[in-house]
Amino acid sequence: MEAVRFNLHTALLDWQFGPFPLLVLAACIAAGIWYLKADWALATRGRRWKAQRTSSFFAGLVTVDLALQSPVATLTGRYFEAHVIQHLLLMIIAPALLAMGAPMTLILQTSSRRAKTVWLRIFHSRGFAVLSHPLTVWVLYYGVMLAFFLTPTIGFAMNHMWVMDLINLGFLFGATLFWWPMIGLDPIPRWGASYPLRMVNLLIGVPLESFLAIALLSSRQTIAPMYTLSSTHAGAGVLWVLSELFTVIAVIPIFFQWMASEDRMTKREDARLDAEAAR
């Protein structure tokens, strides 16, 4: 990847227009068109789809494109800080926003009976059960991240951009599997996560991300040949601060959802006991 210098022009206008970024843009546009058509299909049946879900899904698509086509992607050729920002966009912000759009629910509510049968067969298949198993997801989310940043893999990938493109798609896929049960809006066959497990899944990342950041901050070698040592340390700092910040931001609403769920269960149980007493 050609090295670039950070300046106002690069930061604002140096977008990527190679085959892969254009393919990403086309995929995002296609996904957006499908989502709007599905939303409209529900409206024609007199059913209302929440505007918050639509806006979240489109924000997720925009985030994916920003990570892989915007100047953020361009600056990864020289600045590890940009690479970290790209990584966070693909592994935290974009998949969480897409999951908040509940696309699987929309698919099941708007597909034909035949298509719905196919989707349900996939979701309940043994292969998908293995792929979406919590242990598999932890490896894809945390294990792959540690292996990528703590081995020469990052340097090789950045010198062979088609490899980096595939790895970025893999990051997004693994993060989608991770955040799908965390958000919990879509139906999740077999491995639906309780609220305590959601919080544990997120809190597991705190020591792992801290370990990764400390390892990079204490390193006396650059993480990859195209990055300087100061950029390596700066990127590690960005990774440490933002990953922990995003974890806290994600834990807070899950905690309040948990409390609200417990409150609803208590009210239902009280109502049941009152009804039994009245009888």
CSV table of N, CA and C in Angstrom, one decimal, residues 152-274:
chain,number,residue,atom,x,y,z
A,152,PRO,N,3.5,-11.2,13.1
A,152,PRO,CA,3.8,-10.5,11.8
A,152,PRO,C,2.7,-10.4,10.8
A,153,THR,N,1.5,-11.0,11.2
A,153,THR,CA,0.4,-11.0,10.2
A,153,THR,C,0.0,-9.6,9.7
A,154,ILE,N,0.0,-8.6,10.6
A,154,ILE,CA,-0.4,-7.3,10.2
A,154,ILE,C,0.6,-6.7,9.1
A,155,GLY,N,1.9,-6.9,9.3
A,155,GLY,CA,2.8,-6.5,8.3
A,155,GLY,C,2.7,-7.1,7.0
A,156,PHE,N,2.5,-8.5,7.0
A,156,PHE,CA,2.3,-9.2,5.7
A,156,PHE,C,1.0,-8.7,5.0
A,157,ALA,N,-0.1,-8.6,5.8
A,157,ALA,CA,-1.4,-8.2,5.2
A,157,ALA,C,-1.3,-6.8,4.6
A,158,MET,N,-0.6,-5.8,5.3
A,158,MET,CA,-0.5,-4.5,4.8
A,158,MET,C,0.3,-4.4,3.6
A,159,ASN,N,1.2,-5.4,3.4
A,159,ASN,CA,2.0,-5.4,2.1
A,159,ASN,C,1.3,-6.2,1.0
A,160,HIS,N,0.2,-6.8,1.3
A,160,HIS,CA,-0.6,-7.6,0.3
A,160,HIS,C,-2.0,-7.2,0.6
A,161,MET,N,-2.5,-6.1,0.0
A,161,MET,CA,-3.7,-5.5,0.4
A,161,MET,C,-4.9,-6.4,0.2
A,162,TRP,N,-4.8,-7.3,-0.8
A,162,TRP,CA,-6.0,-8.2,-1.0
A,162,TRP,C,-6.1,-9.1,0.3
A,163,VAL,N,-5.0,-9.4,0.9
A,163,VAL,CA,-5.1,-10.2,2.2
A,163,VAL,C,-5.7,-9.3,3.3
A,164,MET,N,-5.3,-8.0,3.3
A,164,MET,CA,-5.9,-7.1,4.3
A,164,MET,C,-7.4,-6.9,4.1
A,165,ASP,N,-7.8,-6.9,2.9
A,165,ASP,CA,-9.2,-6.7,2.6
A,165,ASP,C,-10.0,-7.9,3.1
A,166,LEU,N,-9.5,-9.1,2.9
A,166,LEU,CA,-10.2,-10.3,3.3
A,166,LEU,C,-10.2,-10.3,4.9
A,167,ILE,N,-9.1,-9.9,5.5
A,167,ILE,CA,-9.1,-9.9,6.9
A,167,ILE,C,-10.1,-8.9,7.5
A,168,ASN,N,-10.2,-7.8,6.9
A,168,ASN,CA,-11.2,-6.8,7.3
A,168,ASN,C,-12.6,-7.3,7.2
A,169,LEU,N,-12.9,-8.0,6.1
A,169,LEU,CA,-14.2,-8.6,6.0
A,169,LEU,C,-14.4,-9.7,7.1
A,170,GLY,N,-13.3,-10.4,7.4
A,170,GLY,CA,-13.4,-11.4,8.5
A,170,GLY,C,-13.6,-10.8,9.8
A,171,PHE,N,-13.0,-9.6,10.1
A,171,PHE,CA,-13.2,-8.9,11.3
A,171,PHE,C,-14.7,-8.5,11.4
A,172,LEU,N,-15.2,-8.0,10.3
A,172,LEU,CA,-16.6,-7.5,10.3
A,172,LEU,C,-17.5,-8.7,10.6
A,173,PHE,N,-17.3,-9.8,9.9
A,173,PHE,CA,-18.1,-11.0,10.1
A,173,PHE,C,-18.1,-11.5,11.5
A,174,GLY,N,-16.9,-11.6,12.1
A,174,GLY,CA,-16.8,-12.1,13.5
A,174,GLY,C,-17.4,-11.1,14.5
A,175,ALA,N,-17.3,-9.8,14.2
A,175,ALA,CA,-17.9,-8.8,15.1
A,175,ALA,C,-19.4,-8.8,15.0
A,176,THR,N,-19.9,-9.1,13.8
A,176,THR,CA,-21.4,-9.3,13.6
A,176,THR,C,-21.9,-10.4,14.4
A,177,LEU,N,-21.2,-11.5,14.4
A,177,LEU,CA,-21.6,-12.7,15.3
A,177,LEU,C,-21.6,-12.3,16.7
A,178,PHE,N,-20.6,-11.5,17.1
A,178,PHE,CA,-20.4,-11.1,18.5
A,178,PHE,C,-21.5,-10.2,19.0
A,179,TRP,N,-21.8,-9.1,18.2
A,179,TRP,CA,-22.8,-8.1,18.6
A,179,TRP,C,-24.2,-8.5,18.4
A,180,TRP,N,-24.5,-9.5,17.6
A,180,TRP,CA,-25.9,-9.9,17.3
A,180,TRP,C,-26.6,-10.3,18.6
A,181,PRO,N,-26.0,-11.2,19.4
A,181,PRO,CA,-26.7,-11.5,20.7
A,181,PRO,C,-26.5,-10.4,21.8
A,182,MET,N,-25.5,-9.6,21.6
A,182,MET,CA,-25.3,-8.5,22.6
A,182,MET,C,-26.5,-7.5,22.5
A,183,ILE,N,-26.9,-7.2,21.3
A,183,ILE,CA,-28.0,-6.2,21.0
A,183,ILE,C,-29.3,-6.9,21.3
A,184,GLY,N,-29.5,-8.2,20.9
A,184,GLY,CA,-30.6,-9.0,21.2
A,184,GLY,C,-31.9,-8.6,20.6
A,185,LEU,N,-32.0,-7.9,19.5
A,185,LEU,CA,-33.2,-7.6,18.9
A,185,LEU,C,-33.7,-8.7,17.9
A,186,ASP,N,-32.8,-9.3,17.3
A,186,ASP,CA,-33.1,-10.4,16.3
A,186,ASP,C,-33.2,-11.7,17.0
A,187,PRO,N,-34.0,-12.6,16.5
A,187,PRO,CA,-34.1,-14.0,17.0
A,187,PRO,C,-32.8,-14.7,16.9
A,188,ILE,N,-32.3,-15.4,17.9
A,188,ILE,CA,-31.0,-16.1,17.9
A,188,ILE,C,-31.3,-17.5,18.3
A,189,PRO,N,-31.2,-18.4,17.3
A,189,PRO,CA,-31.4,-19.8,17.6
A,189,PRO,C,-30.3,-20.4,18.5
A,190,ARG,N,-30.7,-21.1,19.5
A,190,ARG,CA,-29.8,-22.0,20.3
A,190,ARG,C,-29.0,-21.2,21.3
A,191,TRP,N,-28.4,-20.1,20.9
A,191,TRP,CA,-27.4,-19.4,21.7
A,191,TRP,C,-27.8,-18.0,22.1
A,192,GLY,N,-29.0,-17.8,22.4
A,192,GLY,CA,-29.5,-16.5,22.9
A,192,GLY,C,-28.8,-16.2,24.2
A,193,ALA,N,-28.3,-15.0,24.3
A,193,ALA,CA,-27.5,-14.6,25.5
A,193,ALA,C,-28.4,-13.9,26.6
A,194,SER,N,-28.3,-14.4,27.8
A,194,SER,CA,-29.0,-13.7,28.9
A,194,SER,C,-28.2,-12.3,29.2
A,195,TYR,N,-28.9,-11.5,29.9
A,195,TYR,CA,-28.3,-10.2,30.2
A,195,TYR,C,-26.9,-10.3,31.0
A,196,PRO,N,-26.9,-11.2,32.0
A,196,PRO,CA,-25.6,-11.4,32.7
A,196,PRO,C,-24.5,-11.8,31.7
A,197,LEU,N,-24.8,-12.8,30.8
A,197,LEU,CA,-23.8,-13.3,29.9
A,197,LEU,C,-23.4,-12.2,28.9
A,198,ARG,N,-24.3,-11.3,28.5
A,198,ARG,CA,-23.9,-10.2,27.6
A,198,ARG,C,-22.9,-9.3,28.3
A,199,MET,N,-23.1,-9.0,29.6
A,199,MET,CA,-22.1,-8.2,30.3
A,199,MET,C,-20.8,-8.9,30.5
A,200,VAL,N,-20.8,-10.2,30.7
A,200,VAL,CA,-19.6,-11.0,30.9
A,200,VAL,C,-18.8,-11.0,29.5
A,201,ASN,N,-19.5,-11.1,28.4
A,201,ASN,CA,-18.9,-11.1,27.1
A,201,ASN,C,-18.2,-9.8,26.9
A,202,LEU,N,-18.8,-8.7,27.3
A,202,LEU,CA,-18.1,-7.4,27.1
A,202,LEU,C,-17.0,-7.2,28.1
A,203,LEU,N,-17.2,-7.6,29.3
A,203,LEU,CA,-16.1,-7.4,30.3
A,203,LEU,C,-14.9,-8.3,30.1
A,204,ILE,N,-15.1,-9.4,29.5
A,204,ILE,CA,-14.0,-10.3,29.1
A,204,ILE,C,-12.9,-9.5,28.3
A,205,GLY,N,-13.5,-8.6,27.4
A,205,GLY,CA,-12.6,-7.9,26.6
A,205,GLY,C,-11.7,-6.8,27.3
A,206,VAL,N,-12.1,-6.4,28.5
A,206,VAL,CA,-11.3,-5.4,29.1
A,206,VAL,C,-9.9,-5.8,29.4
A,207,PRO,N,-9.6,-6.9,30.1
A,207,PRO,CA,-8.2,-7.3,30.3
A,207,PRO,C,-7.5,-7.7,29.0
A,208,LEU,N,-8.3,-8.3,28.1
A,208,LEU,CA,-7.6,-8.7,26.8
A,208,LEU,C,-7.1,-7.5,26.0
A,209,GLU,N,-8.0,-6.5,25.9
A,209,GLU,CA,-7.7,-5.3,25.2
A,209,GLU,C,-6.6,-4.5,25.9
A,210,SER,N,-6.6,-4.5,27.3
A,210,SER,CA,-5.6,-3.8,28.1
A,210,SER,C,-4.2,-4.5,27.8
A,211,PHE,N,-4.2,-5.9,27.8
A,211,PHE,CA,-3.0,-6.6,27.6
A,211,PHE,C,-2.4,-6.3,26.2
A,212,LEU,N,-3.3,-6.3,25.2
A,212,LEU,CA,-2.8,-5.9,23.9
A,212,LEU,C,-2.2,-4.6,23.8
A,213,ALA,N,-2.9,-3.6,24.4
A,213,ALA,CA,-2.4,-2.2,24.4
A,213,ALA,C,-1.1,-2.1,25.1
A,214,ILE,N,-1.0,-2.7,26.3
A,214,ILE,CA,0.3,-2.6,27.1
A,214,ILE,C,1.4,-3.3,26.3
A,215,ALA,N,1.1,-4.4,25.7
A,215,ALA,CA,2.1,-5.1,24.9
A,215,ALA,C,2.7,-4.2,23.7
A,216,LEU,N,1.8,-3.5,23.1
A,216,LEU,CA,2.2,-2.6,22.0
A,216,LEU,C,2.9,-1.4,22.5
A,217,LEU,N,2.4,-0.9,23.6
A,217,LEU,CA,3.0,0.3,24.2
A,217,LEU,C,4.4,0.1,24.7
A,218,SER,N,4.7,-1.1,25.2
A,218,SER,CA,6.0,-1.5,25.7
A,218,SER,C,6.9,-2.1,24.7
A,219,SER,N,6.4,-2.2,23.5
A,219,SER,CA,7.3,-2.8,22.4
A,219,SER,C,8.3,-1.8,22.0
A,220,ARG,N,9.5,-2.3,21.7
A,220,ARG,CA,10.6,-1.5,21.2
A,220,ARG,C,10.7,-1.7,19.7
A,221,GLN,N,9.8,-2.4,19.1
A,221,GLN,CA,9.8,-2.6,17.6
A,221,GLN,C,8.5,-2.1,17.1
A,222,THR,N,8.5,-1.6,15.8
A,222,THR,CA,7.3,-1.2,15.2
A,222,THR,C,6.4,-2.4,14.9
A,223,ILE,N,5.1,-2.2,14.9
A,223,ILE,CA,4.2,-3.3,14.7
A,223,ILE,C,4.2,-3.8,13.3
A,224,ALA,N,4.6,-3.0,12.4
A,224,ALA,CA,4.7,-3.4,11.0
A,224,ALA,C,5.7,-2.4,10.3
A,225,PRO,N,6.4,-2.9,9.2
A,225,PRO,CA,7.4,-2.0,8.6
A,225,PRO,C,7.0,-0.7,8.1
A,226,MET,N,5.7,-0.5,7.8
A,226,MET,CA,5.2,0.8,7.3
A,226,MET,C,4.9,1.8,8.4
A,227,TYR,N,5.0,1.4,9.6
A,227,TYR,CA,4.6,2.2,10.8
A,227,TYR,C,5.9,2.6,11.6
A,228,THR,N,5.9,3.8,12.1
A,228,THR,CA,7.0,4.2,13.0
A,228,THR,C,6.7,3.7,14.4
A,229,LEU,N,7.8,3.7,15.2
A,229,LEU,CA,7.6,3.3,16.6
A,229,LEU,C,6.6,4.2,17.4
A,230,SER,N,6.8,5.5,17.1
A,230,SER,CA,5.9,6.5,17.8
A,230,SER,C,4.4,6.3,17.3
A,231,SER,N,4.2,5.9,16.0
A,231,SER,CA,2.9,5.7,15.5
A,231,SER,C,2.3,4.4,16.2
A,232,THR,N,3.2,3.4,16.3
A,232,THR,CA,2.8,2.2,17.0
A,232,THR,C,2.3,2.4,18.4
A,233,HIS,N,3.1,3.2,19.2
A,233,HIS,CA,2.7,3.5,20.5
A,233,HIS,C,1.4,4.4,20.6
A,234,ALA,N,1.3,5.4,19.7
A,234,ALA,CA,0.1,6.2,19.6
A,234,ALA,C,-1.1,5.4,19.3
A,235,GLY,N,-1.0,4.5,18.4
A,235,GLY,CA,-2.1,3.6,18.0
A,235,GLY,C,-2.5,2.7,19.1
A,236,ALA,N,-1.5,2.2,19.9
A,236,ALA,CA,-1.8,1.4,21.1
A,236,ALA,C,-2.6,2.2,22.1
A,237,GLY,N,-2.2,3.5,22.3
A,237,GLY,CA,-3.0,4.3,23.2
A,237,GLY,C,-4.4,4.6,22.8
A,238,VAL,N,-4.6,4.8,21.5
A,238,VAL,CA,-5.9,5.0,20.9
A,238,VAL,C,-6.8,3.7,21.1
A,239,LEU,N,-6.2,2.6,20.9
A,239,LEU,CA,-6.8,1.3,21.0
A,239,LEU,C,-7.3,1.1,22.5
A,240,TRP,N,-6.4,1.4,23.4
A,240,TRP,CA,-6.7,1.2,24.8
A,240,TRP,C,-7.8,2.1,25.3
A,241,VAL,N,-7.7,3.4,25.0
A,241,VAL,CA,-8.7,4.3,25.5
A,241,VAL,C,-10.1,4.1,24.8
A,242,LEU,N,-10.1,4.0,23.5
A,242,LEU,CA,-11.4,3.9,22.8
A,242,LEU,C,-12.1,2.6,23.0
A,243,SER,N,-11.3,1.5,23.1
A,243,SER,CA,-11.9,0.2,23.3
A,243,SER,C,-12.6,0.1,24.7
A,244,GLU,N,-11.9,0.6,25.7
A,244,GLU,CA,-12.5,0.6,27.0
A,244,GLU,C,-13.6,1.5,27.1
A,245,LEU,N,-13.6,2.7,26.4
A,245,LEU,CA,-14.7,3.6,26.4
A,245,LEU,C,-15.9,3.0,25.8
A,246,PHE,N,-15.7,2.4,24.6
A,246,PHE,CA,-16.9,1.7,24.0
A,246,PHE,C,-17.4,0.6,24.8
A,247,THR,N,-16.6,-0.1,25.5
A,247,THR,CA,-17.1,-1.2,26.4
A,247,THR,C,-18.0,-0.7,27.5
A,248,VAL,N,-17.6,0.4,28.1
A,248,VAL,CA,-18.4,1.1,29.1
A,248,VAL,C,-19.7,1.5,28.6
A,249,ILE,N,-19.6,2.2,27.4
A,249,ILE,CA,-20.8,2.7,26.7
A,249,ILE,C,-21.8,1.5,26.4
A,250,ALA,N,-21.3,0.4,26.0
A,250,ALA,CA,-22.1,-0.8,25.7
A,250,ALA,C,-22.7,-1.4,26.9
A,251,VAL,N,-21.9,-1.5,28.0
A,251,VAL,CA,-22.4,-2.2,29.2
A,251,VAL,C,-23.5,-1.4,29.9
A,252,ILE,N,-23.5,-0.1,29.9
A,252,ILE,CA,-24.5,0.7,30.6
A,252,ILE,C,-25.9,0.4,30.1
A,253,PRO,N,-26.2,0.5,28.8
A,253,PRO,CA,-27.6,0.2,28.4
A,253,PRO,C,-28.0,-1.3,28.6
A,254,ILE,N,-27.0,-2.2,28.5
A,254,ILE,CA,-27.3,-3.6,28.8
A,254,ILE,C,-27.7,-3.8,30.3
A,255,PHE,N,-27.0,-3.1,31.2
A,255,PHE,CA,-27.3,-3.2,32.6
A,255,PHE,C,-28.7,-2.6,32.8
A,256,PHE,N,-29.1,-1.5,32.3
A,256,PHE,CA,-30.4,-0.9,32.5
A,256,PHE,C,-31.5,-1.8,31.8
A,257,GLN,N,-31.2,-2.4,30.7
A,257,GLN,CA,-32.2,-3.4,30.1
A,257,GLN,C,-32.4,-4.6,31.0
A,258,TRP,N,-31.3,-5.0,31.6
A,258,TRP,CA,-31.4,-6.1,32.6
A,258,TRP,C,-32.3,-5.8,33.7
A,259,MET,N,-32.1,-4.6,34.3
A,259,MET,CA,-32.9,-4.1,35.4
A,259,MET,C,-34.4,-4.0,35.0
A,260,ALA,N,-34.6,-3.4,33.8
A,260,ALA,CA,-36.0,-3.3,33.3
A,260,ALA,C,-36.6,-4.7,33.1
A,261,SER,N,-35.9,-5.6,32.6
A,261,SER,CA,-36.4,-7.0,32.4
A,261,SER,C,-36.8,-7.6,33.8
A,262,GLU,N,-35.9,-7.5,34.8
A,262,GLU,CA,-36.2,-8.0,36.1
A,262,GLU,C,-37.4,-7.4,36.7
A,263,ASP,N,-37.6,-6.0,36.5
A,263,ASP,CA,-38.7,-5.3,37.0
A,263,ASP,C,-40.0,-5.9,36.3
A,264,ARG,N,-40.0,-6.1,35.0
A,264,ARG,CA,-41.2,-6.6,34.3
A,264,ARG,C,-41.5,-8.0,34.8
A,265,MET,N,-40.5,-8.9,35.0
A,265,MET,CA,-40.7,-10.2,35.5
A,265,MET,C,-41.3,-10.2,36.9
A,266,THR,N,-40.9,-9.2,37.8
A,266,THR,CA,-41.4,-9.1,39.1
A,266,THR,C,-42.9,-8.7,39.1
A,267,LYS,N,-43.2,-7.7,38.2
A,267,LYS,CA,-44.6,-7.3,38.1
A,267,LYS,C,-45.5,-8.4,37.6
A,268,ARG,N,-45.0,-9.2,36.6
A,268,ARG,CA,-45.8,-10.3,36.1
A,268,ARG,C,-46.0,-11.4,37.2
A,269,GLU,N,-45.0,-11.6,38.0
A,269,GLU,CA,-45.1,-12.6,39.1
A,269,GLU,C,-46.1,-12.1,40.2
A,270,ASP,N,-46.0,-10.8,40.5
A,270,ASP,CA,-46.9,-10.2,41.5
A,270,ASP,C,-48.3,-10.3,41.0
A,271,ALA,N,-48.5,-10.0,39.7
A,271,ALA,CA,-49.9,-10.1,39.1
A,271,ALA,C,-50.4,-11.5,39.1
A,272,ARG,N,-49.6,-12.5,38.9
A,272,ARG,CA,-50.0,-13.8,38.9
A,272,ARG,C,-50.4,-14.2,40.3
A,273,LEU,N,-49.6,-13.8,41.3
A,273,LEU,CA,-49.9,-14.2,42.7
A,273,LEU,C,-51.2,-13.5,43.2
A,274,ASP,N,-51.4,-12.2,42.7
A,274,ASP,CA,-52.6,-11.5,43.1
A,274,ASP,C,-53.8,-12.2,42.5
